Amino acid sequence: MDPYKYRPSSAYNSPFWTTNAGAPVWNNNSSLTIGSRGPILLEDYHLVEKIAQFDRERVPERVVHARGASAKGFFEVTHDISHLTCADFLRAAGVQTPLIVRFSTVIHERGSPETLRDPRGFAVKFYTREGNFDLVGNNFPVFFVRDGMKFPDMVHALKPNPKSHIQEDWRILDFFSHHPESLHMFTFLFDDLGIPLNYRHMDGSGVHTFTLVNKAGRQTYVKFHWRPTCGVKCLLDDEAVVVGGTNHSHATKDLYDSIAAGNYPEWKLFIQTMDPRDEDKYDFDPLDVTKTWPEDIFPLQPVGRMVLNKNIDNFFAENEQLAFGPGLIVPGVYYTEDKLLQTRIFSYSDTQRHRLGPNYLMLPANAPKCAHHNNHHEGFMNFMHRDEEVNYFPSRFDPVRHAERFPIPSHTHTGKREKCVIEKENNFKQPGERYRSFAPERQERFVKRWVAALSDPRVTHEICSIWISYWSQCDKSLGQKIAARLNMKANM
């Protein structure tokens, strides 16, 4: 008898995608939203199953951002923005808030070199008097995809081949050839910025658009940007080979040694703001994570400074067990209908509960530093001291009450349940503008990296043609240069 005869197999030749229960999936690219933009509906079973399954793929290493380095410090408000937000930690100039930061590489495993071409995570946990605020971002201001439905497939394509465990360009180029929205992100990743010199010399970005809400309830769209006071510096490809060949932990060592020597890294926090009533005025969707807001229209406004002045005491407790989630906000800061952000609100906390357990927010690095109380109790690794007899709400025996009401954005949503892309994709304009902003020698390095990637023997003629078409639509000369070096025609 064949013991494997009835086992589940991915080789079952279904002609279409299905859920784990075998139900057909007619759209595996878009979340179920009200209208084309959102918000996302929790009833999208396929999305929740897909993300929940993806969040549980690795034990116990993080699925992404596995390699990281942390440090502690403080944030100090330097410019009053209380007219924009009622957030307590931003209430006035001079206010300081303790924090912890984790920098990371994204795709590669925990022991990988820090010199690989890869986005860098830039996650900040503010321990405010109103609870923890996690600003979870990257060193680039944009992202590869705009809908969380695509996120597991994107990471699978970027990760090593599941058969050989080798990261291969053909898999990456195949997947993203279906998603021209990724072009803007690739103008950062394949640029010199793709390999930062270290963690101290790189920008940070919240990537998503959030909402600031003031005491009167007025809403303002906001993007967060970190700028290092020591400037942005990068490693070119040949320099990265040398550095990586001598020390695969060079960025972690640089951060630790700098703080130990009293050379404390510092970043300035800037914001860009937009009136939500103006969002239809532009040729891009302001909530689209594949787009930046032009600084000539939305100038950077200073808010404060972050100083990292203390190394972590224990790597496991304050790096491996450190857990972030964009769902952790405070009064005065709220989400937007950015589809990727809405997926991450669920996904990050879900994957942390899987990785660290349901009580991961009790771990010292993740626990709030303010007074807190709720009726969540028991479960794996629950070590909170409790002596209450009442574990329900409300109760006449328990004085705990609702907090004072604070304003949150209020929108009236109308639209059909539908799975679709946003109306303003405009995938080619901003990548072309960014490429044209490069100096000639920087453009040349960008072209060389793309020619090298497209020269992978398993990249087909069709995939090459698609990429040449994409880059030609961004910038005609860029498409022509890549095509010429691959001995192909630059067909639009």
CSV table of C-alpha atoms in Angstrom, one decimal:
chain,number,residue,atom,x,y,z
A,1,MET,CA,0.0,0.0,0.0
A,2,ASP,CA,1.3,3.5,-0.9
A,3,PRO,CA,1.3,5.5,2.3
A,4,TYR,CA,1.4,8.7,0.3
A,5,LYS,CA,-1.5,7.9,-2.0
A,6,TYR,CA,-4.0,10.1,-0.4
A,7,ARG,CA,-1.8,12.9,1.0
A,8,PRO,CA,-2.6,16.5,-0.1
A,9,SER,CA,-0.4,17.5,-3.0
A,10,SER,CA,0.2,20.8,-4.8
A,11,ALA,CA,0.4,18.8,-8.0
A,12,TYR,CA,-3.3,18.3,-8.1
A,13,ASN,CA,-4.1,19.8,-11.4
A,14,SER,CA,-6.9,22.3,-10.6
A,15,PRO,CA,-7.3,24.7,-13.5
A,16,PHE,CA,-7.9,27.6,-11.2
A,17,TRP,CA,-6.8,29.0,-7.8
A,18,THR,CA,-8.7,27.7,-4.8
A,19,THR,CA,-8.9,28.4,-1.0
A,20,ASN,CA,-7.5,25.7,1.3
A,21,ALA,CA,-11.0,24.2,1.4
A,22,GLY,CA,-11.0,23.9,-2.4
A,23,ALA,CA,-13.4,26.8,-3.2
A,24,PRO,CA,-12.5,28.6,-6.4
A,25,VAL,CA,-10.8,32.0,-6.2
A,26,TRP,CA,-11.8,34.2,-9.1
A,27,ASN,CA,-9.5,37.2,-8.1
A,28,ASN,CA,-6.2,36.6,-6.4
A,29,ASN,CA,-4.9,40.1,-6.9
A,30,SER,CA,-7.4,42.4,-5.2
A,31,SER,CA,-8.9,42.6,-1.7
A,32,LEU,CA,-12.6,43.0,-1.2
A,33,THR,CA,-13.3,46.6,-0.6
A,34,ILE,CA,-16.1,49.1,-0.6
A,35,GLY,CA,-15.4,50.9,-3.9
A,36,SER,CA,-12.1,50.7,-5.6
A,37,ARG,CA,-10.1,52.2,-2.6
A,38,GLY,CA,-11.6,50.7,0.5
A,39,PRO,CA,-11.8,50.1,3.3
A,40,ILE,CA,-11.2,46.4,3.2
A,41,LEU,CA,-14.0,44.1,4.4
A,42,LEU,CA,-13.2,41.5,7.0
A,43,GLU,CA,-15.6,39.1,5.2
A,44,ASP,CA,-12.9,38.7,2.5
A,45,TYR,CA,-12.3,35.1,3.7
A,46,HIS,CA,-9.7,34.4,1.0
A,47,LEU,CA,-7.6,37.4,2.0
A,48,VAL,CA,-7.7,36.5,5.7
A,49,GLU,CA,-6.9,32.9,5.0
A,50,LYS,CA,-4.0,33.8,2.6
A,51,ILE,CA,-2.4,36.3,5.1
A,52,ALA,CA,-3.0,34.1,8.1
A,53,GLN,CA,-1.4,31.1,6.3
A,54,PHE,CA,1.5,33.3,5.2
A,55,ASP,CA,2.1,34.6,8.7
A,56,ARG,CA,2.6,31.1,10.0
A,57,GLU,CA,5.2,29.9,7.4
A,58,ARG,CA,8.3,30.3,9.7
A,59,VAL,CA,9.0,29.1,13.2
A,60,PRO,CA,10.4,31.0,15.1
A,61,GLU,CA,12.4,33.3,12.7
A,62,ARG,CA,10.5,36.2,11.3
A,63,VAL,CA,9.2,35.6,7.8
A,64,VAL,CA,10.7,38.9,6.7
A,65,HIS,CA,13.0,41.3,8.6
A,66,ALA,CA,14.7,38.3,10.2
A,67,ARG,CA,18.1,40.0,10.4
A,68,GLY,CA,18.1,43.1,12.6
A,69,ALA,CA,19.8,45.3,15.1
A,70,SER,CA,18.2,47.4,17.9
A,71,ALA,CA,19.0,50.4,20.0
A,72,LYS,CA,17.2,52.5,22.6
A,73,GLY,CA,16.9,56.3,23.0
A,74,PHE,CA,14.4,59.1,23.0
A,75,PHE,CA,12.3,61.3,20.7
A,76,GLU,CA,12.1,65.0,21.4
A,77,VAL,CA,9.6,67.4,19.9
A,78,THR,CA,11.3,70.4,18.4
A,79,HIS,CA,8.3,72.0,16.5
A,80,ASP,CA,4.8,72.3,17.8
A,81,ILE,CA,2.2,70.5,15.6
A,82,SER,CA,-0.6,70.3,18.2
A,83,HIS,CA,-2.8,72.2,15.8
A,84,LEU,CA,-2.6,69.0,13.6
A,85,THR,CA,-2.9,66.3,16.3
A,86,CYS,CA,-4.0,65.7,19.8
A,87,ALA,CA,-1.3,62.9,20.3
A,88,ASP,CA,0.1,63.4,23.8
A,89,PHE,CA,3.7,62.7,22.8
A,90,LEU,CA,3.5,65.5,20.3
A,91,ARG,CA,1.8,68.0,22.6
A,92,ALA,CA,4.5,70.6,22.8
A,93,ALA,CA,8.1,71.4,21.9
A,94,GLY,CA,10.6,69.9,24.3
A,95,VAL,CA,8.5,66.8,25.2
A,96,GLN,CA,10.6,63.7,25.3
A,97,THR,CA,9.4,60.1,24.8
A,98,PRO,CA,11.5,56.9,25.3
A,99,LEU,CA,11.7,54.6,22.4
A,100,ILE,CA,13.4,51.6,20.9
A,101,VAL,CA,14.3,51.1,17.2
A,102,ARG,CA,15.0,48.0,15.1
A,103,PHE,CA,16.8,48.2,11.8
A,104,SER,CA,16.7,45.2,9.6
A,105,THR,CA,17.3,43.6,6.2
A,106,VAL,CA,14.0,42.4,4.7
A,107,ILE,CA,14.2,39.2,2.6
A,108,HIS,CA,17.3,37.3,3.8
A,109,GLU,CA,17.6,35.0,6.7
A,110,ARG,CA,18.9,35.8,10.2
A,111,GLY,CA,22.5,34.9,9.5
A,112,SER,CA,22.8,36.7,6.1
A,113,PRO,CA,25.3,39.4,5.3
A,114,GLU,CA,24.2,43.0,5.9
A,115,THR,CA,25.7,44.0,2.5
A,116,LEU,CA,23.1,42.4,0.3
A,117,ARG,CA,20.9,44.5,-2.0
A,118,ASP,CA,17.7,44.6,-0.1
A,119,PRO,CA,15.3,47.2,1.4
A,120,ARG,CA,16.0,48.0,5.1
A,121,GLY,CA,13.4,48.0,7.8
A,122,PHE,CA,13.2,51.1,10.0
A,123,ALA,CA,10.8,50.4,12.9
A,124,VAL,CA,10.3,52.8,15.9
A,125,LYS,CA,8.4,51.9,19.0
A,126,PHE,CA,7.4,55.1,21.0
A,127,TYR,CA,6.6,54.3,24.7
A,128,THR,CA,4.1,57.2,25.1
A,129,ARG,CA,1.9,58.1,28.1
A,130,GLU,CA,-1.1,56.9,26.1
A,131,GLY,CA,0.3,53.6,25.1
A,132,ASN,CA,2.8,52.4,22.4
A,133,PHE,CA,2.9,53.9,19.0
A,134,ASP,CA,4.7,51.8,16.4
A,135,LEU,CA,5.9,53.6,13.3
A,136,VAL,CA,6.9,50.6,11.1
A,137,GLY,CA,8.5,51.5,7.9
A,138,ASN,CA,11.5,51.1,5.5
A,139,ASN,CA,14.4,53.1,4.3
A,140,PHE,CA,12.6,53.7,1.0
A,141,PRO,CA,9.4,55.9,0.8
A,142,VAL,CA,7.5,53.5,-1.5
A,143,PHE,CA,6.7,49.8,-1.7
A,144,PHE,CA,6.5,47.1,-4.4
A,145,VAL,CA,2.7,46.4,-4.3
A,146,ARG,CA,-0.3,48.3,-3.2
A,147,ASP,CA,-2.7,45.5,-2.2
A,148,GLY,CA,-2.0,43.1,0.7
A,149,MET,CA,-3.5,40.3,-1.4
A,150,LYS,CA,-0.2,40.3,-3.3
A,151,PHE,CA,2.1,40.4,-0.3
A,152,PRO,CA,2.6,36.6,0.3
A,153,ASP,CA,3.3,36.0,-3.4
A,154,MET,CA,5.7,38.9,-3.5
A,155,VAL,CA,7.7,37.6,-0.6
A,156,HIS,CA,7.7,34.1,-2.1
A,157,ALA,CA,9.1,35.5,-5.3
A,158,LEU,CA,11.8,37.5,-3.5
A,159,LYS,CA,12.8,34.6,-1.2
A,160,PRO,CA,15.0,31.7,-2.3
A,161,ASN,CA,13.7,29.0,-4.8
A,162,PRO,CA,11.8,26.5,-2.6
A,163,LYS,CA,13.4,23.7,-4.4
A,164,SER,CA,17.1,24.8,-4.4
A,165,HIS,CA,16.9,27.5,-1.6
A,166,ILE,CA,18.8,29.9,-4.0
A,167,GLN,CA,17.5,33.4,-4.6
A,168,GLU,CA,17.1,33.8,-8.4
A,169,ASP,CA,16.5,36.8,-10.5
A,170,TRP,CA,14.2,35.0,-12.9
A,171,ARG,CA,11.6,34.3,-10.2
A,172,ILE,CA,11.7,38.0,-9.1
A,173,LEU,CA,11.4,39.3,-12.7
A,174,ASP,CA,8.7,36.9,-13.6
A,175,PHE,CA,6.5,37.9,-10.6
A,176,PHE,CA,7.0,41.6,-10.9
A,177,SER,CA,6.5,41.6,-14.7
A,178,HIS,CA,2.8,41.2,-13.8
A,179,HIS,CA,2.9,44.3,-11.5
A,180,PRO,CA,4.2,47.5,-13.2
A,181,GLU,CA,3.3,49.3,-9.9
A,182,SER,CA,6.6,47.9,-8.6
A,183,LEU,CA,8.7,50.1,-11.0
A,184,HIS,CA,9.0,53.0,-8.6
A,185,MET,CA,10.3,50.7,-5.8
A,186,PHE,CA,12.8,49.3,-8.2
A,187,THR,CA,14.2,52.7,-9.0
A,188,PHE,CA,15.2,52.7,-5.3
A,189,LEU,CA,16.3,49.1,-4.9
A,190,PHE,CA,18.4,49.0,-8.1
A,191,ASP,CA,19.8,52.4,-7.4
A,192,ASP,CA,22.9,53.1,-5.3
A,193,LEU,CA,20.5,53.3,-2.3
A,194,GLY,CA,19.9,49.6,-2.5
A,195,ILE,CA,22.9,48.9,-0.3
A,196,PRO,CA,23.2,51.4,2.6
A,197,LEU,CA,26.6,52.0,4.1
A,198,ASN,CA,25.2,51.1,7.5
A,199,TYR,CA,22.1,51.7,9.6
A,200,ARG,CA,23.2,55.2,10.8
A,201,HIS,CA,23.5,56.6,7.3
A,202,MET,CA,20.1,55.8,5.9
A,203,ASP,CA,16.7,57.5,5.7
A,204,GLY,CA,13.5,56.1,7.2
A,205,SER,CA,10.0,56.4,6.0
A,206,GLY,CA,6.6,55.4,7.4
A,207,VAL,CA,5.7,54.6,3.7
A,208,HIS,CA,2.0,54.7,4.3
A,209,THR,CA,-0.3,57.7,4.5
A,210,PHE,CA,-1.7,58.0,8.0
A,211,THR,CA,-4.3,60.5,9.4
A,212,LEU,CA,-3.6,63.1,12.1
A,213,VAL,CA,-6.6,64.2,14.1
A,214,ASN,CA,-6.6,67.3,16.3
A,215,LYS,CA,-8.7,68.0,19.4
A,216,ALA,CA,-11.5,69.5,17.3
A,217,GLY,CA,-11.6,66.4,15.1
A,218,ARG,CA,-10.1,68.0,12.0
A,219,GLN,CA,-8.3,65.4,9.9
A,220,THR,CA,-5.0,65.8,8.0
A,221,TYR,CA,-3.3,63.1,5.8
A,222,VAL,CA,0.3,62.7,6.9
A,223,LYS,CA,3.5,60.9,5.7
A,224,PHE,CA,6.4,60.4,8.1
A,225,HIS,CA,10.1,60.8,7.1
A,226,TRP,CA,13.3,60.2,9.1
A,227,ARG,CA,16.5,62.0,7.9
A,228,PRO,CA,19.9,61.1,9.4
A,229,THR,CA,21.9,64.1,10.6
A,230,CYS,CA,25.1,62.4,9.4
A,231,GLY,CA,23.7,62.2,5.9
A,232,VAL,CA,22.8,59.3,3.6
A,233,LYS,CA,25.7,57.1,2.4
A,234,CYS,CA,25.7,53.9,0.4
A,235,LEU,CA,28.0,51.1,-0.7
A,236,LEU,CA,28.5,50.5,-4.4
A,237,ASP,CA,28.5,46.9,-5.6
A,238,ASP,CA,32.2,46.3,-5.5
A,239,GLU,CA,32.6,48.0,-2.1
A,240,ALA,CA,29.8,45.8,-0.7
A,241,VAL,CA,31.7,42.7,-1.8
A,242,VAL,CA,34.8,43.8,0.1
A,243,VAL,CA,32.9,44.9,3.2
A,244,GLY,CA,30.7,41.7,3.2
A,245,GLY,CA,33.8,39.5,2.7
A,246,THR,CA,35.4,40.8,5.9
A,247,ASN,CA,32.4,41.2,8.2
A,248,HIS,CA,28.9,40.0,7.6
A,249,SER,CA,27.6,42.0,10.6
A,250,HIS,CA,29.2,45.3,9.7
A,251,ALA,CA,26.0,47.4,10.1
A,252,THR,CA,25.2,45.9,13.5
A,253,LYS,CA,28.8,46.4,14.7
A,254,ASP,CA,28.8,50.0,13.4
A,255,LEU,CA,25.6,50.8,15.3
A,256,TYR,CA,26.7,49.1,18.5
A,257,ASP,CA,30.2,50.6,18.5
A,258,SER,CA,29.0,54.1,17.6
A,259,ILE,CA,26.7,54.2,20.6
A,260,ALA,CA,29.3,52.6,22.9
A,261,ALA,CA,31.7,55.4,21.9
A,262,GLY,CA,29.2,58.1,22.6
A,263,ASN,CA,28.7,59.0,19.0
A,264,TYR,CA,25.0,58.8,19.2
A,265,PRO,CA,23.1,58.4,15.9
A,266,GLU,CA,20.4,61.1,15.4
A,267,TRP,CA,17.6,61.5,12.9
A,268,LYS,CA,15.3,64.4,12.3
A,269,LEU,CA,11.6,63.6,11.9
A,270,PHE,CA,9.7,65.5,9.1
A,271,ILE,CA,6.1,65.2,8.0
A,272,GLN,CA,4.3,66.0,4.7
A,273,THR,CA,0.6,66.9,5.1
A,274,MET,CA,-2.4,67.1,2.8
A,275,ASP,CA,-6.0,68.1,3.3
A,276,PRO,CA,-8.1,65.0,2.6
A,277,ARG,CA,-10.5,67.2,0.7
A,278,ASP,CA,-7.8,67.8,-1.9
A,279,GLU,CA,-6.9,64.2,-2.6
A,280,ASP,CA,-8.6,64.1,-6.0
A,281,LYS,CA,-6.7,67.1,-7.3
A,282,TYR,CA,-3.6,65.1,-8.3
A,283,ASP,CA,-2.7,62.5,-11.0
A,284,PHE,CA,-1.9,59.9,-8.3
A,285,ASP,CA,-3.8,58.4,-5.4
A,286,PRO,CA,-2.3,59.9,-2.2
A,287,LEU,CA,-2.9,56.6,-0.4
A,288,ASP,CA,-1.0,54.5,-3.0
A,289,VAL,CA,2.2,53.2,-1.4
A,290,THR,CA,3.9,53.0,-4.8
A,291,LYS,CA,3.8,56.8,-5.0
A,292,THR,CA,5.6,59.7,-3.3
A,293,TRP,CA,4.2,63.1,-2.6
A,294,PRO,CA,6.2,65.7,-4.6
A,295,GLU,CA,8.1,67.8,-2.1
A,296,ASP,CA,7.6,71.0,-4.1
A,297,ILE,CA,3.9,70.6,-3.5
A,298,PHE,CA,4.0,69.0,-0.1
A,299,PRO,CA,7.2,70.4,1.6
A,300,LEU,CA,8.9,68.6,4.5
A,301,GLN,CA,7.9,70.1,7.8
A,302,PRO,CA,10.2,69.5,10.9
A,303,VAL,CA,8.7,67.8,13.9
A,304,GLY,CA,11.4,66.5,16.2
A,305,ARG,CA,14.6,64.5,16.6
A,306,MET,CA,15.4,60.9,17.6
A,307,VAL,CA,18.6,60.1,19.4
A,308,LEU,CA,19.8,56.6,20.0
A,309,ASN,CA,22.0,56.8,23.1
A,310,LYS,CA,21.8,53.3,24.7
A,311,ASN,CA,22.6,49.9,23.3
A,312,ILE,CA,20.2,47.0,24.1
A,313,ASP,CA,21.0,44.9,27.1
A,314,ASN,CA,20.2,41.6,25.6
A,315,PHE,CA,19.9,40.7,21.9
A,316,PHE,CA,17.2,38.0,22.3
A,317,ALA,CA,15.0,40.0,24.7
A,318,GLU,CA,15.3,43.3,22.9
A,319,ASN,CA,15.7,42.3,19.3
A,320,GLU,CA,14.4,38.8,18.6
A,321,GLN,CA,11.5,39.2,21.0
A,322,LEU,CA,10.9,42.9,20.0
A,323,ALA,CA,7.7,43.0,18.0
A,324,PHE,CA,6.2,45.8,16.0
A,325,GLY,CA,2.8,46.3,14.4
A,326,PRO,CA,1.3,49.3,12.4
A,327,GLY,CA,-2.0,48.6,14.2
A,328,LEU,CA,-0.5,50.1,17.4
A,329,ILE,CA,-1.5,53.7,17.3
A,330,VAL,CA,-2.4,56.4,19.9
A,331,PRO,CA,-5.1,59.0,20.1
A,332,GLY,CA,-4.4,61.7,17.5
A,333,VAL,CA,-3.0,59.3,14.9
A,334,TYR,CA,-5.2,57.0,12.8
A,335,TYR,CA,-5.1,54.8,9.7
A,336,THR,CA,-6.2,55.5,6.2
A,337,GLU,CA,-7.9,53.4,3.6
A,338,ASP,CA,-4.6,52.4,2.1
A,339,LYS,CA,-5.2,48.7,1.2
A,340,LEU,CA,-1.7,47.6,2.1
A,341,LEU,CA,-1.8,49.3,5.5
A,342,GLN,CA,-5.2,47.8,6.3
A,343,THR,CA,-3.8,44.3,5.6
A,344,ARG,CA,-0.7,45.0,7.7
A,345,ILE,CA,-2.9,46.1,10.7
A,346,PHE,CA,-4.0,42.5,10.8
A,347,SER,CA,-1.0,40.7,9.5
A,348,TYR,CA,1.7,42.1,11.8
A,349,SER,CA,-0.1,41.4,15.1
A,350,ASP,CA,-1.2,38.0,13.8
A,351,THR,CA,2.3,36.9,12.9
A,352,GLN,CA,3.7,38.1,16.3
A,353,ARG,CA,1.0,36.0,18.1
A,354,HIS,CA,2.2,33.1,16.1
A,355,ARG,CA,5.9,33.8,16.5
A,356,LEU,CA,6.0,34.8,20.1
A,357,GLY,CA,2.6,33.7,21.5
A,358,PRO,CA,-0.8,35.5,22.2
A,359,ASN,CA,0.7,37.4,25.1
A,360,TYR,CA,3.7,38.9,23.2
A,361,LEU,CA,2.7,42.4,24.3
A,362,MET,CA,3.5,41.4,27.9
A,363,LEU,CA,7.2,40.9,27.0
A,364,PRO,CA,9.2,43.8,28.5
A,365,ALA,CA,10.4,45.2,25.2
A,366,ASN,CA,6.8,45.3,23.8
A,367,ALA,CA,4.9,46.2,27.0
A,368,PRO,CA,3.6,49.7,27.4
A,369,LYS,CA,5.3,51.8,30.0
A,370,CYS,CA,2.1,53.5,31.0
A,371,ALA,CA,-0.7,52.1,33.3
A,372,HIS,CA,-2.9,49.7,31.4
A,373,HIS,CA,-5.7,47.3,32.2
A,374,ASN,CA,-8.0,44.9,30.3
A,375,ASN,CA,-9.6,41.5,30.7
A,376,HIS,CA,-7.3,39.6,28.3
A,377,HIS,CA,-5.9,36.8,30.5
A,378,GLU,CA,-4.6,33.3,30.6
A,379,GLY,CA,-3.2,31.7,27.4
A,380,PHE,CA,0.4,30.6,26.7
A,381,MET,CA,3.2,32.4,28.6
A,382,ASN,CA,0.9,34.8,30.4
A,383,PHE,CA,3.0,36.1,33.3
A,384,MET,CA,0.9,39.2,34.3
A,385,HIS,CA,0.1,39.2,38.1
A,386,ARG,CA,-3.6,39.3,38.6
A,387,ASP,CA,-5.6,39.2,41.8
A,388,GLU,CA,-9.0,40.5,40.5
A,389,GLU,CA,-12.2,38.6,41.0
A,390,VAL,CA,-13.9,40.5,38.2
A,391,ASN,CA,-12.6,39.7,34.7
A,392,TYR,CA,-15.6,41.1,32.7
A,393,PHE,CA,-16.8,44.6,31.8
A,394,PRO,CA,-18.8,46.4,32.8
A,395,SER,CA,-19.1,45.7,36.5
A,396,ARG,CA,-20.4,47.5,39.5
A,397,PHE,CA,-17.6,45.9,41.5
A,398,ASP,CA,-14.8,47.2,39.3
A,399,PRO,CA,-14.1,50.9,39.1
A,400,VAL,CA,-12.5,50.6,35.7
A,401,ARG,CA,-14.4,52.7,33.1
A,402,HIS,CA,-14.2,53.8,29.5
A,403,ALA,CA,-11.4,56.3,28.7
A,404,GLU,CA,-12.3,59.8,27.8
A,405,ARG,CA,-13.5,60.0,24.3
A,406,PHE,CA,-11.1,61.1,21.7
A,407,PRO,CA,-11.8,62.0,18.0
A,408,ILE,CA,-11.2,59.5,15.2
A,409,PRO,CA,-11.8,60.1,11.5
A,410,SER,CA,-15.4,59.6,10.4
A,411,HIS,CA,-16.2,58.8,6.8
A,412,THR,CA,-19.4,57.8,5.0
A,413,HIS,CA,-18.6,55.0,2.7
A,414,THR,CA,-20.7,54.2,-0.4
A,415,GLY,CA,-19.9,51.7,-3.1
A,416,LYS,CA,-20.2,48.1,-4.2
A,417,ARG,CA,-18.5,45.1,-2.8
A,418,GLU,CA,-15.8,44.6,-5.4
A,419,LYS,CA,-12.3,43.3,-6.0
A,420,CYS,CA,-10.5,45.7,-8.2
A,421,VAL,CA,-7.5,48.0,-8.6
A,422,ILE,CA,-7.5,51.7,-7.7
A,423,GLU,CA,-8.6,54.1,-10.4
A,424,LYS,CA,-5.4,56.2,-10.6
A,425,GLU,CA,-2.5,53.7,-11.1
A,426,ASN,CA,-0.2,56.0,-13.1
A,427,ASN,CA,2.6,53.4,-12.7
A,428,PHE,CA,5.2,55.0,-15.0
A,429,LYS,CA,5.4,58.8,-14.4
A,430,GLN,CA,7.2,58.9,-11.0
A,431,PRO,CA,9.8,56.1,-11.8
A,432,GLY,CA,10.7,58.0,-15.0
A,433,GLU,CA,11.1,61.3,-13.1
A,434,ARG,CA,13.3,59.6,-10.5
A,435,TYR,CA,15.5,58.0,-13.1
A,436,ARG,CA,16.0,61.3,-14.9
A,437,SER,CA,17.0,63.0,-11.6
A,438,PHE,CA,20.1,60.7,-11.4
A,439,ALA,CA,23.5,61.9,-12.5
A,440,PRO,CA,24.7,60.2,-15.7
A,441,GLU,CA,27.1,57.8,-13.9
A,442,ARG,CA,24.3,56.9,-11.5
A,443,GLN,CA,22.0,56.2,-14.4
A,444,GLU,CA,24.7,54.0,-15.9
A,445,ARG,CA,25.0,51.9,-12.8
A,446,PHE,CA,21.2,51.5,-12.7
A,447,VAL,CA,21.2,50.3,-16.3
A,448,LYS,CA,24.0,47.8,-15.6
A,449,ARG,CA,22.1,46.3,-12.7
A,450,TRP,CA,19.0,45.8,-14.8
A,451,VAL,CA,20.9,44.3,-17.7
A,452,ALA,CA,22.6,41.9,-15.3
A,453,ALA,CA,19.3,40.8,-13.8
A,454,LEU,CA,17.6,40.4,-17.2
A,455,SER,CA,20.6,38.3,-18.4
A,456,ASP,CA,19.6,35.5,-16.1
A,457,PRO,CA,19.5,32.5,-18.4
A,458,ARG,CA,16.0,31.5,-17.2
A,459,VAL,CA,14.5,35.0,-17.9
A,460,THR,CA,12.5,34.4,-21.1
A,461,HIS,CA,12.3,36.6,-24.1
A,462,GLU,CA,8.8,37.5,-23.2
A,463,ILE,CA,9.7,38.6,-19.7
A,464,CYS,CA,12.6,40.7,-21.1
A,465,SER,CA,10.3,42.3,-23.6
A,466,ILE,CA,7.8,43.2,-20.8
A,467,TRP,CA,10.5,44.8,-18.7
A,468,ILE,CA,11.9,46.8,-21.6
A,469,SER,CA,8.4,48.0,-22.4
A,470,TYR,CA,7.9,49.0,-18.8
A,471,TRP,CA,11.1,51.0,-18.6
A,472,SER,CA,10.5,52.5,-22.0
A,473,GLN,CA,7.2,53.9,-20.7
A,474,CYS,CA,9.0,55.3,-17.8
A,475,ASP,CA,11.8,56.8,-19.9
A,476,LYS,CA,12.3,56.1,-23.6
A,477,SER,CA,16.1,56.4,-23.4
A,478,LEU,CA,16.2,54.0,-20.4
A,479,GLY,CA,14.3,51.3,-22.3
A,480,GLN,CA,16.5,51.8,-25.4
A,481,LYS,CA,19.7,51.4,-23.3
A,482,ILE,CA,18.6,48.2,-21.7
A,483,ALA,CA,17.3,46.8,-25.0
A,484,ALA,CA,20.5,47.7,-26.9
A,485,ARG,CA,22.7,45.8,-24.3
A,486,LEU,CA,20.4,42.8,-24.5
A,487,ASN,CA,20.4,42.9,-28.3
A,488,MET,CA,16.6,43.4,-28.3
A,489,LYS,CA,14.2,46.0,-29.7
A,490,ALA,CA,12.7,48.6,-27.4
A,491,ASN,CA,9.1,47.9,-28.3
A,492,MET,CA,6.6,50.0,-26.4
